[in-house]
Coordinates of C-alpha atoms in Angstrom, one line a residue:
M72 CA 0.0 0.0 0.0
T73 CA 1.4 3.4 -0.9
T74 CA 1.7 6.3 1.5
T75 CA -1.0 8.1 -0.5
N76 CA -3.5 5.2 0.1
K77 CA -2.6 5.0 3.8
G78 CA -3.2 8.7 4.2
F79 CA -6.5 8.5 2.3
E80 CA -7.8 5.6 4.3
A81 CA -9.6 7.9 6.9
I82 CA -11.7 9.5 4.2
S83 CA -12.5 6.1 2.6
N84 CA -13.4 4.4 5.9
R85 CA -15.9 7.1 6.9
E86 CA -17.9 6.3 3.8
H87 CA -18.4 2.7 4.6
G88 CA -21.8 0.8 4.5
L89 CA -22.5 1.2 0.7
R90 CA -23.0 -2.0 -1.1
R91 CA -20.5 -3.1 -3.9
Q92 CA -23.0 -4.5 -6.3
L93 CA -22.3 -2.8 -9.6
T94 CA -20.7 -5.0 -12.2
A95 CA -18.1 -3.9 -14.7
G96 CA -20.6 -4.1 -17.5
Q97 CA -23.1 -2.0 -15.6
M98 CA -20.4 0.5 -14.9
S99 CA -19.4 0.9 -18.6
M100 CA -23.1 1.4 -19.5
I101 CA -23.6 3.9 -16.7
A102 CA -20.6 5.9 -17.9
I103 CA -21.7 6.3 -21.5
G104 CA -25.4 6.3 -20.5
G105 CA -24.9 9.3 -18.3
A106 CA -23.5 11.3 -21.1
I107 CA -26.4 10.3 -23.6
G108 CA -29.4 12.2 -22.4
T109 CA -31.1 15.5 -22.9
G110 CA -27.8 17.1 -23.8
L111 CA -27.5 15.1 -27.0
F112 CA -31.0 14.8 -28.0
M113 CA -32.4 18.1 -27.0
G114 CA -29.4 20.4 -26.1
S115 CA -27.8 19.8 -29.4
A116 CA -30.6 21.9 -31.0
Y117 CA -29.5 24.9 -29.0
A118 CA -25.8 24.3 -29.9
I119 CA -26.6 24.0 -33.7
G120 CA -28.6 27.2 -33.3
Y121 CA -25.5 29.0 -32.0
A122 CA -22.8 27.4 -34.2
G123 CA -24.5 26.1 -37.3
P124 CA -22.4 23.3 -38.9
S125 CA -19.3 24.3 -36.9
V126 CA -21.1 22.8 -34.0
L127 CA -19.0 19.8 -35.2
L128 CA -15.9 21.6 -33.9
S129 CA -17.7 22.6 -30.7
Y130 CA -18.5 19.1 -29.8
A131 CA -15.1 18.0 -30.8
I132 CA -13.6 20.5 -28.4
G133 CA -16.1 19.4 -25.8
A134 CA -15.2 15.8 -26.4
L135 CA -11.4 16.7 -26.0
I136 CA -12.1 18.3 -22.5
T137 CA -14.3 15.3 -21.6
L138 CA -11.6 12.7 -22.4
L139 CA -9.0 14.7 -20.6
L140 CA -11.2 14.8 -17.7
M141 CA -11.9 11.1 -17.8
G142 CA -8.2 10.4 -17.9
C143 CA -7.6 12.4 -14.8
L144 CA -10.5 10.8 -13.0
A145 CA -9.7 7.3 -14.0
E146 CA -6.2 7.7 -12.6
M147 CA -7.4 9.1 -9.3
T148 CA -10.3 6.6 -9.0
V149 CA -8.1 3.6 -9.7
A150 CA -6.0 4.7 -6.8
H151 CA -9.0 5.6 -4.5
S152 CA -12.4 4.2 -5.2
T153 CA -14.9 6.0 -2.9
S154 CA -18.4 7.5 -3.4
G155 CA -17.0 10.9 -2.3
S156 CA -14.8 10.7 -5.4
F157 CA -13.5 14.0 -6.8
G158 CA -14.9 15.8 -3.7
A159 CA -13.0 13.6 -1.4
Y160 CA -9.9 13.9 -3.7
A161 CA -10.1 17.7 -3.5
E162 CA -10.4 17.6 0.3
F163 CA -7.3 15.4 0.6
Y164 CA -5.1 16.8 -2.1
I165 CA -6.0 20.6 -2.0
S166 CA -7.8 21.5 1.3
P167 CA -11.0 20.7 3.3
L168 CA -12.4 24.0 1.9
A169 CA -11.9 22.7 -1.7
G170 CA -13.6 19.4 -1.0
F171 CA -16.5 21.3 0.7
L172 CA -17.0 23.6 -2.2
V173 CA -16.7 20.9 -4.9
R174 CA -19.2 18.6 -3.4
Y175 CA -21.8 21.2 -2.6
A176 CA -21.4 22.9 -6.0
Y177 CA -21.6 19.6 -7.8
W178 CA -24.6 18.5 -5.7
A179 CA -26.5 21.7 -6.5
A180 CA -25.6 21.4 -10.3
I181 CA -26.9 17.9 -10.6
V182 CA -30.0 18.7 -8.5
L183 CA -30.7 21.4 -11.0
A184 CA -29.8 19.1 -13.9
V185 CA -32.4 16.6 -12.6
G186 CA -34.9 19.4 -12.9
A187 CA -33.7 20.1 -16.5
E188 CA -34.1 16.4 -17.5
V189 CA -37.5 16.1 -15.9
T190 CA -38.6 19.3 -17.7
A191 CA -37.5 17.8 -21.0
I192 CA -39.4 14.6 -20.3
A193 CA -42.6 16.6 -19.8
M194 CA -41.9 18.2 -23.2
Y195 CA -41.4 14.9 -24.9
M196 CA -44.7 13.5 -23.6
K197 CA -46.6 16.4 -25.3
Y198 CA -46.0 14.6 -28.5
W199 CA -48.6 12.0 -27.5
F200 CA -50.6 13.9 -24.9
A201 CA -50.6 17.5 -26.0
N202 CA -53.4 18.6 -23.6
V203 CA -52.1 17.1 -20.4
P204 CA -50.3 19.6 -18.1
E205 CA -46.5 19.1 -18.1
W206 CA -46.3 19.1 -14.2
V207 CA -48.4 15.8 -14.4
W208 CA -45.5 14.1 -16.2
I209 CA -43.0 15.6 -13.9
I210 CA -44.5 14.2 -10.8
S211 CA -45.4 10.8 -12.2
F212 CA -42.0 10.0 -13.7
S213 CA -40.0 11.5 -10.8
S214 CA -42.0 9.2 -8.4
V215 CA -41.1 6.1 -10.3
L216 CA -37.4 7.0 -10.6
I217 CA -37.1 8.0 -6.9
L218 CA -38.5 4.6 -6.0
L219 CA -36.0 2.7 -8.3
N220 CA -33.2 4.5 -6.5
A221 CA -34.7 3.8 -3.1
I222 CA -34.8 -0.1 -3.5
S223 CA -31.1 -0.9 -3.9
V224 CA -28.0 0.0 -5.9
K225 CA -28.4 -3.3 -7.7
T226 CA -31.8 -2.3 -9.0
F227 CA -30.5 1.1 -10.0
G228 CA -27.7 -0.6 -12.0
N229 CA -30.0 -3.0 -13.8
F230 CA -32.5 -0.4 -14.8
E231 CA -29.7 2.0 -16.0
Y232 CA -28.1 -0.8 -17.9
W233 CA -31.2 -1.4 -19.9
F234 CA -32.0 2.2 -20.3
S235 CA -28.5 2.8 -21.7
T236 CA -28.8 -0.3 -24.0
I237 CA -31.9 1.0 -25.6
K238 CA -30.3 4.5 -26.1
I239 CA -27.1 3.0 -27.7
A240 CA -29.1 0.6 -29.9
A241 CA -31.3 3.5 -31.1
I242 CA -28.3 5.7 -31.9
V243 CA -26.6 2.8 -33.8
G244 CA -29.8 2.3 -35.7
F245 CA -30.1 6.1 -36.4
I246 CA -26.4 6.1 -37.7
I247 CA -27.1 3.1 -40.0
L248 CA -30.2 4.8 -41.4
A249 CA -28.6 8.2 -41.8
V250 CA -25.5 6.8 -43.5
Y251 CA -27.8 5.1 -46.1
V252 CA -29.9 8.3 -46.5
V253 CA -26.9 10.5 -47.1
F254 CA -24.7 8.2 -49.2
G255 CA -27.0 5.5 -50.6
S256 CA -30.4 7.1 -51.3
G257 CA -29.2 9.3 -54.2
N258 CA -31.3 12.1 -53.0
P259 CA -29.4 15.3 -53.9
D260 CA -31.0 17.1 -51.0
Y261 CA -28.8 15.1 -48.6
G262 CA -25.1 15.5 -48.3
V263 CA -22.2 17.3 -46.8
H264 CA -23.0 20.3 -49.1
N265 CA -25.5 21.2 -46.5
Y266 CA -22.6 22.2 -44.3
N267 CA -22.0 25.2 -46.6
V268 CA -25.6 26.5 -47.1
H269 CA -27.3 29.3 -45.0
G270 CA -24.2 31.2 -44.2
G271 CA -21.5 28.5 -44.6
F272 CA -19.7 26.4 -42.0
F273 CA -19.3 29.2 -39.6
P274 CA -22.6 31.2 -40.1
N275 CA -22.1 32.9 -36.7
G276 CA -18.3 33.0 -36.8
L277 CA -15.8 31.5 -34.4
Q278 CA -17.7 33.2 -31.5
G279 CA -20.9 31.1 -32.2
M280 CA -18.7 28.0 -32.5
W281 CA -17.1 28.6 -29.1
I282 CA -20.4 29.4 -27.3
A283 CA -21.7 26.1 -28.5
V284 CA -18.8 24.5 -26.6
I285 CA -20.7 25.5 -23.4
V286 CA -23.7 23.5 -24.6
S287 CA -21.5 20.5 -25.5
I288 CA -20.1 20.5 -21.9
F289 CA -23.7 20.2 -20.6
S290 CA -24.3 17.4 -23.0
Y291 CA -21.2 15.5 -21.8
L292 CA -22.1 16.2 -18.2
S293 CA -22.5 12.9 -16.0
V294 CA -19.6 11.1 -17.5
E295 CA -17.8 11.8 -14.2
M296 CA -20.4 9.8 -12.4
I297 CA -18.3 6.7 -13.1
A298 CA -16.0 7.9 -10.4
V299 CA -18.7 8.1 -7.9
A300 CA -20.2 4.8 -8.9
A301 CA -16.8 3.2 -8.4
G302 CA -17.5 3.3 -4.6
E303 CA -20.2 0.7 -5.1
A304 CA -18.5 -1.4 -7.9
Q305 CA -17.6 -5.0 -7.4
D306 CA -14.1 -4.6 -8.9
P307 CA -13.5 -0.8 -9.2
Q308 CA -10.1 -0.9 -10.7
R309 CA -11.0 -3.1 -13.7
A310 CA -14.5 -1.5 -14.0
V311 CA -13.1 2.1 -14.2
K312 CA -10.4 1.2 -16.6
Q313 CA -12.9 -0.7 -18.9
A314 CA -15.5 2.2 -18.6
F315 CA -12.8 4.8 -19.5
R316 CA -11.7 3.0 -22.7
A317 CA -15.3 2.4 -23.8
T318 CA -16.3 6.0 -23.2
I319 CA -13.5 7.2 -25.4
V320 CA -14.7 5.4 -28.4
R321 CA -18.4 5.9 -27.9
L322 CA -18.3 9.6 -27.2
V323 CA -16.5 10.2 -30.6
V324 CA -18.9 7.9 -32.5
F325 CA -22.1 8.8 -30.8
Y326 CA -21.8 12.5 -30.7
L327 CA -19.6 13.6 -33.6
L328 CA -20.8 11.1 -36.2
T329 CA -24.4 11.5 -35.2
L330 CA -24.3 15.3 -35.5
A331 CA -22.3 15.1 -38.7
L332 CA -24.9 12.9 -40.4
M333 CA -27.8 14.9 -38.9
L334 CA -26.5 18.2 -40.4
A335 CA -26.0 16.4 -43.8
I336 CA -29.7 15.6 -43.8
V337 CA -31.3 18.6 -42.4
P338 CA -29.9 22.2 -42.9
W339 CA -28.8 23.7 -39.6
V340 CA -31.5 26.3 -39.7
Q341 CA -34.0 23.6 -39.3
A342 CA -32.1 21.3 -36.9
G343 CA -31.4 24.4 -34.6
K344 CA -35.1 24.9 -33.6
A345 CA -36.6 24.1 -30.2
Q346 CA -37.6 20.5 -31.3
S347 CA -35.1 17.7 -31.0
P348 CA -33.1 17.6 -34.2
F349 CA -33.5 13.8 -34.1
V350 CA -37.1 14.1 -34.5
T351 CA -36.7 16.8 -37.2
V352 CA -34.5 14.3 -39.2
M353 CA -37.1 11.6 -38.9
Q354 CA -39.8 13.9 -40.2
T355 CA -37.5 15.1 -43.0
I356 CA -36.9 11.6 -44.2
G357 CA -40.6 10.7 -43.9
I358 CA -40.5 7.2 -42.5
P359 CA -44.0 6.3 -41.2
G360 CA -44.0 6.0 -37.5
A361 CA -40.3 6.8 -37.1
T362 CA -40.9 10.1 -35.4
G363 CA -42.9 8.5 -32.6
V364 CA -40.2 5.8 -32.2
M365 CA -37.5 8.4 -32.0
N366 CA -39.5 10.4 -29.5
F367 CA -39.8 7.4 -27.3
V368 CA -36.0 6.8 -27.5
I369 CA -35.4 10.4 -26.5
L370 CA -37.8 10.0 -23.6
I371 CA -35.9 6.9 -22.5
A372 CA -32.7 8.7 -22.8
A373 CA -33.9 11.6 -20.5
L374 CA -35.2 9.1 -18.0
S375 CA -31.9 7.3 -18.0
A376 CA -30.0 10.6 -17.5
M377 CA -32.4 11.6 -14.7
N378 CA -32.0 8.1 -13.1
S379 CA -28.2 8.5 -13.1
Q380 CA -28.3 12.0 -11.8
L381 CA -30.6 11.1 -8.8
Y382 CA -28.0 8.4 -8.0
I383 CA -24.9 10.6 -8.2
T384 CA -26.4 13.6 -6.3
T385 CA -27.6 11.2 -3.5
R386 CA -24.1 9.8 -3.1
M387 CA -22.5 13.3 -3.0
M388 CA -24.9 14.3 -0.2
F389 CA -24.1 11.1 1.6
S390 CA -20.4 11.9 1.2
L391 CA -21.0 15.5 2.6
S392 CA -22.8 14.1 5.6
R393 CA -20.1 11.5 6.5
A394 CA -17.5 14.3 6.2
G395 CA -19.4 16.4 8.8
Y396 CA -20.6 18.9 6.3
A397 CA -24.3 18.0 6.3
P398 CA -26.8 16.7 8.9
K399 CA -25.9 13.2 10.2
S400 CA -29.3 11.9 9.0
M401 CA -28.1 12.3 5.3
G402 CA -25.5 9.8 5.9
A403 CA -27.8 7.1 7.3
L404 CA -28.3 4.0 5.3
S405 CA -31.3 1.7 4.7
K406 CA -31.1 -2.0 5.2
T407 CA -30.3 -2.3 1.5
G408 CA -27.4 0.3 1.8
I409 CA -29.3 3.3 0.3
P410 CA -29.0 6.8 1.8
L411 CA -32.7 7.4 1.6
N412 CA -32.7 10.8 3.4
A413 CA -30.0 12.0 1.0
L414 CA -32.1 10.8 -1.9
L415 CA -35.2 12.7 -0.8
L416 CA -33.3 15.8 -0.2
S417 CA -31.6 15.4 -3.6
S418 CA -34.9 15.2 -5.2
S419 CA -35.6 18.9 -4.5
G420 CA -34.6 19.9 -8.0
I421 CA -37.7 18.2 -9.3
A422 CA -39.9 20.5 -7.0
L423 CA -38.0 23.4 -8.4
A424 CA -38.4 22.2 -11.9
T425 CA -42.2 21.9 -11.4
L426 CA -42.5 25.5 -10.1
I427 CA -40.4 26.9 -12.9
N428 CA -42.4 24.9 -15.5
V429 CA -45.7 26.2 -14.1
F430 CA -44.6 29.9 -14.2
Y431 CA -42.2 29.9 -17.1
P432 CA -43.4 27.0 -19.3
E433 CA -41.8 28.3 -22.5
S434 CA -38.3 28.9 -21.2
S435 CA -38.0 26.5 -18.3
F436 CA -35.5 24.1 -20.0
A437 CA -33.1 26.8 -21.1
L438 CA -33.3 28.4 -17.5
M439 CA -32.6 25.2 -15.8
M440 CA -29.8 24.4 -18.0
A441 CA -28.2 27.9 -17.5
I442 CA -28.2 27.9 -13.7
S443 CA -27.1 24.2 -13.4
M444 CA -24.1 24.9 -15.6
F445 CA -21.9 26.8 -13.0
G446 CA -21.7 23.9 -10.5
A447 CA -20.7 21.5 -13.4
I448 CA -18.1 23.8 -14.9
F449 CA -16.7 24.6 -11.5
T450 CA -16.5 20.9 -10.7
W451 CA -14.7 19.9 -13.9
F452 CA -12.3 22.9 -13.4
M453 CA -11.6 21.6 -9.8
I454 CA -11.0 18.0 -11.1
F455 CA -8.2 19.1 -13.3
L456 CA -6.7 21.1 -10.5
T457 CA -7.1 18.3 -8.1
H458 CA -5.4 15.9 -10.6
Y459 CA -2.5 18.2 -10.8
C460 CA -2.0 18.3 -7.0
F461 CA -2.7 14.5 -6.9
R462 CA 0.1 13.8 -9.4
R463 CA 2.6 16.2 -7.6
Y464 CA 1.8 14.6 -4.3
H465 CA 2.3 11.1 -5.7
Q466 CA 5.6 12.1 -7.2
R467 CA 6.7 13.2 -3.8
H468 CA 5.3 10.5 -1.6
G469 CA 4.2 7.5 -3.8
E470 CA 6.1 4.3 -2.9
Q471 CA 4.6 2.3 -5.9
P472 CA 3.8 3.4 -9.4
L473 CA 0.3 4.2 -10.4
S474 CA -1.5 1.3 -12.1
F475 CA -3.2 3.7 -14.5
R476 CA -1.6 7.0 -15.6
M477 CA -2.8 10.0 -17.6
R478 CA -0.6 10.5 -20.5
L479 CA 1.4 13.8 -21.3
F480 CA 1.1 15.0 -17.8
P481 CA 1.2 17.9 -16.9
Y482 CA 0.4 19.3 -20.4
S483 CA -2.8 17.4 -20.7
T484 CA -4.1 18.3 -17.2
L485 CA -3.2 22.0 -17.6
L486 CA -4.8 22.1 -21.2
G487 CA -8.1 20.8 -19.6
L488 CA -7.7 23.4 -16.7
F489 CA -7.2 26.2 -19.2
L490 CA -10.2 25.2 -21.5
M491 CA -12.6 24.9 -18.6
G492 CA -11.4 28.3 -17.3
A493 CA -12.2 29.7 -20.7
V494 CA -15.5 28.2 -20.9
M495 CA -16.4 29.5 -17.5
I496 CA -15.4 33.1 -18.4
T497 CA -17.3 32.9 -21.8
T498 CA -20.7 32.2 -20.1
F499 CA -20.6 35.8 -18.6
F500 CA -20.4 37.3 -22.1
T501 CA -23.2 35.2 -23.6
D502 CA -26.8 36.3 -23.0
A503 CA -28.3 32.8 -22.8
F504 CA -25.7 31.8 -20.1
K505 CA -25.2 34.9 -18.2
M506 CA -27.1 33.4 -15.3
T507 CA -24.3 30.9 -15.0
L508 CA -21.9 33.3 -13.3
V509 CA -24.6 35.5 -12.0
F510 CA -26.0 32.6 -10.1
G511 CA -22.8 30.7 -9.4
V512 CA -20.3 33.2 -8.1
P513 CA -22.6 34.4 -5.3
F514 CA -23.6 30.8 -4.5
L515 CA -19.8 30.0 -4.2
L516 CA -19.3 32.9 -1.8
V517 CA -22.2 31.9 0.3
L518 CA -20.8 28.3 0.5
S519 CA -17.4 29.7 1.5
L520 CA -18.8 31.9 4.2
A521 CA -20.8 29.0 5.6
Y522 CA -17.7 26.9 5.7
W523 CA -15.6 29.5 7.5
L524 CA -18.5 30.1 10.0
F525 CA -19.5 26.5 10.7
F526 CA -17.2 23.8 9.3
R527 CA -13.7 25.3 9.3
R528 CA -11.1 22.7 10.4
P529 CA -7.3 22.4 10.3
R530 CA -5.9 21.2 7.0
S531 CA -5.1 17.5 7.1
T532 CA -1.6 16.3 7.6
A533 CA -1.6 15.0 4.1
A534 CA -2.5 18.4 2.8
L535 CA 0.0 20.2 4.8
S536 CA 2.8 17.9 3.6
Q537 CA 2.3 19.2 0.0
V538 CA 3.2 22.7 0.9

């Protein structure tokens, strides 16, 4: 055992009691399933609206950031598998304040992301039930998913596995169909020439392309949950390595190839509307019943993402409680190893989504996405910073080589850090995402004040040794 592991034991031990029931296969599907949700099926419409065909570059940059992040997380998670994950790593390798801020900012972000997903679910149901109020669907689907998360982690893993399987199968089917339409149908309306119509490849310039990177980050959000789920994996080291490699391939194929084919079929001015671009493509092709099938798949994707987000935000609140940063009741476990109180508190985003949907039905999804972005961007930024400190600490104190290493360190980590910082700053100069920093910076200041007033504690010996 390395010095690092010995020093980290106290943090890992306080989070005992969770059941290690997730298989390597479930972990892989959870990793990619978390990233294929409303962000791809619905959020991509907003990204296309900003960037036009250059959205391909936007999502490529987002994919690069995501893969750098996954490499950093995989290295730290293989060394320490605990549900506190990147929050616990920040606490140990940077400072207790950093761990406090990361966990609460991330918890708030995912709570709000749950609200965004359930808002999108209600929008999808209007395809079949146009006259039913959206809040009815919000409450109905939320109740079912909360129940699934409350039974056991094995139940969560099984449902998430099949949710993700349906999504992946649908995307593969979409890709096969789209390839035929673009290259085999002989229809001159379809093809890569659509990339250059209606203003060219950069209709809104480089600025529009870069703004769409923000949306792409929201699309990829939740891939980091693999690090949290590792705390309940049967074989965390093998599962994390396997999930990391699978995610690299699938992110590139599912996002970039899907968007490329989509824009070859439907001009970006049509795909960039409020409706899901996947549904728009099906309507353009004119396959009978295909639109309804795709809407069903999109619904499953949103349910899957929401299911994953309920899981991850519950574990983050559990970790906060076991660290002494939240009421002890949030760290209590049921007979099946589920932190039920943390689950119920983490469902508060659903109530917020319901209220916003009632009062601002036309703009509810965009608003929920904007205010949830800060915690996500801040967390990703801190993961890169934590990894930099992690590797420096290991270089000084590690007795054994790491079994999984991020390549090209420190350049890869610093590149991710720089890109996330640039994304965060950009939100302030973008009307649609101005709420990100307007909401986020005061929230971070309030959290810091709360920490100094109520939770301040001496830095750990491990943290001090880095200085």
